[in-house]
CSV table of C-alpha atoms in Angstrom, one decimal:
chain,number,residue,atom,x,y,z
A,1,UNK,CA,91.7,-72.0,12.6
A,2,UNK,CA,94.8,-70.1,13.1
A,3,UNK,CA,96.6,-69.8,16.4
A,4,UNK,CA,95.8,-66.3,16.1
A,5,UNK,CA,91.9,-67.3,16.0
A,6,UNK,CA,92.5,-70.0,18.5
A,7,UNK,CA,94.1,-67.3,21.2
A,8,UNK,CA,91.8,-64.6,20.5
A,9,UNK,CA,88.8,-67.2,21.2
A,10,UNK,CA,90.0,-68.2,24.1
A,11,UNK,CA,90.4,-65.0,25.7
A,12,UNK,CA,86.8,-64.3,24.7
A,13,UNK,CA,85.3,-67.4,26.3
A,14,UNK,CA,87.7,-67.9,29.1
A,15,UNK,CA,88.9,-64.5,30.4
A,16,UNK,CA,86.4,-62.0,29.2
A,17,UNK,CA,83.4,-64.5,29.9
A,18,UNK,CA,85.1,-65.5,33.4
A,19,UNK,CA,85.6,-62.0,34.3
A,20,UNK,CA,81.9,-60.6,33.3
A,21,UNK,CA,80.8,-63.5,35.7
A,22,UNK,CA,82.9,-63.0,38.5
A,23,UNK,CA,82.1,-59.4,38.2
A,24,UNK,CA,78.4,-59.9,38.2
A,25,UNK,CA,78.2,-62.4,40.9
A,26,UNK,CA,80.4,-59.9,43.3
A,27,UNK,CA,78.1,-56.9,42.4
A,28,UNK,CA,75.1,-57.9,42.2
A,29,UNK,CA,74.9,-61.0,45.2
A,30,UNK,CA,74.0,-60.0,48.2
A,31,UNK,CA,75.7,-62.3,51.3
A,32,UNK,CA,72.7,-63.5,52.5
A,33,UNK,CA,71.9,-65.5,49.4
A,34,UNK,CA,75.0,-67.3,49.2
A,35,UNK,CA,74.9,-71.1,50.1
A,36,UNK,CA,78.5,-72.0,49.5
A,37,UNK,CA,80.7,-70.7,53.2
A,38,UNK,CA,83.4,-69.6,50.5
A,39,UNK,CA,81.1,-67.5,48.7
A,40,UNK,CA,79.8,-65.9,52.2
A,41,UNK,CA,83.3,-64.8,52.7
A,42,UNK,CA,84.3,-63.5,49.6
A,43,UNK,CA,81.0,-61.5,49.3
A,44,UNK,CA,81.6,-60.3,52.9
A,45,UNK,CA,85.0,-59.1,52.4
A,46,UNK,CA,83.6,-57.8,48.9
A,47,UNK,CA,80.7,-55.5,50.6
A,48,UNK,CA,83.7,-53.9,52.9
A,49,UNK,CA,85.7,-52.3,50.2
A,50,UNK,CA,85.3,-48.9,48.5
A,51,UNK,CA,84.1,-49.0,45.3
A,52,UNK,CA,87.9,-48.1,43.9
A,53,UNK,CA,89.2,-51.1,46.1
A,54,UNK,CA,86.4,-53.3,44.5
A,55,UNK,CA,87.4,-52.2,41.0
A,56,UNK,CA,91.2,-53.2,42.0
A,57,UNK,CA,89.7,-56.4,43.2
A,58,UNK,CA,88.0,-57.1,40.0
A,59,UNK,CA,90.9,-56.3,37.8
A,60,UNK,CA,92.9,-58.5,40.0
A,61,UNK,CA,90.4,-61.7,38.9
A,62,UNK,CA,90.9,-61.0,35.2
A,63,UNK,CA,94.5,-61.0,35.6
A,64,UNK,CA,95.0,-63.9,37.7
A,65,UNK,CA,92.7,-65.8,34.7
A,66,UNK,CA,95.1,-64.2,32.1
A,67,UNK,CA,98.0,-65.5,33.5
A,68,UNK,CA,96.6,-68.9,34.6
A,69,UNK,CA,95.7,-69.4,30.6
A,70,UNK,CA,99.1,-67.9,29.4
A,71,UNK,CA,100.7,-70.4,31.5
A,72,UNK,CA,99.0,-73.4,30.0
A,73,UNK,CA,99.7,-71.9,26.6
A,74,UNK,CA,103.3,-72.0,27.4
A,75,UNK,CA,103.8,-75.7,28.6
A,76,UNK,CA,101.9,-75.9,25.3
A,77,UNK,CA,104.6,-73.9,23.3
A,78,UNK,CA,107.4,-75.4,25.7
A,79,UNK,CA,108.4,-72.0,26.8
A,80,UNK,CA,107.1,-73.7,30.3
A,81,UNK,CA,108.0,-77.5,31.4
A,82,UNK,CA,106.5,-79.8,33.6
A,83,UNK,CA,108.9,-81.8,36.0
A,84,UNK,CA,107.6,-85.3,34.4
A,85,UNK,CA,106.9,-84.7,30.8
A,86,UNK,CA,109.5,-86.4,28.8
A,87,UNK,CA,107.8,-85.2,25.2
A,88,UNK,CA,106.6,-82.3,23.5
A,89,UNK,CA,103.0,-81.0,23.5
A,90,UNK,CA,100.9,-80.7,20.8
A,91,UNK,CA,97.9,-78.7,20.1
A,92,UNK,CA,96.2,-80.0,17.0
A,93,UNK,CA,92.6,-78.7,15.6
A,94,UNK,CA,91.1,-80.3,12.7
A,95,UNK,CA,93.9,-82.2,12.0
A,96,UNK,CA,96.4,-79.4,11.9
A,97,UNK,CA,99.0,-78.3,14.6
A,98,UNK,CA,98.5,-75.2,16.4
A,99,UNK,CA,101.7,-73.9,15.9
A,100,UNK,CA,103.3,-70.4,17.1
A,101,UNK,CA,104.0,-68.5,20.0
A,102,UNK,CA,100.7,-69.1,21.6
A,103,UNK,CA,101.3,-67.6,25.0
A,104,UNK,CA,103.1,-64.5,23.9
A,105,UNK,CA,100.0,-64.2,21.2
A,106,UNK,CA,97.6,-64.5,23.7
A,107,UNK,CA,99.2,-62.0,26.0
A,108,UNK,CA,99.4,-59.4,23.3
A,109,UNK,CA,95.6,-59.8,22.8
A,110,UNK,CA,94.9,-59.6,26.4
A,111,UNK,CA,97.2,-56.6,26.8
A,112,UNK,CA,95.5,-55.1,23.7
A,113,UNK,CA,91.5,-55.9,25.2
A,114,UNK,CA,92.0,-54.8,28.6
A,115,UNK,CA,89.1,-52.8,30.4
């Protein structure tokens, strides 16, 4: 697997699937069926929004996921440092290191695949 393949699959599996999951939950779950108090509050808030505001909030969930994944990739790349990390992180697959600018590549792909 190449670094490009990795970030592409990461985007599909994490960003796209999470976005679809949250979109489905928020658009199709009735507040009365939610058991978790957190989800009851979220669904109540969501139900009070206009259609345009709902789309903005759904876009935000996608962007937050992209930012979180990009930050983790930045730690792996070495562009973001963890306070107590004294050594470099390495990501391997099949015994080979996935080197490259994973964070930038991921962000470029995410921008291209924006809904």
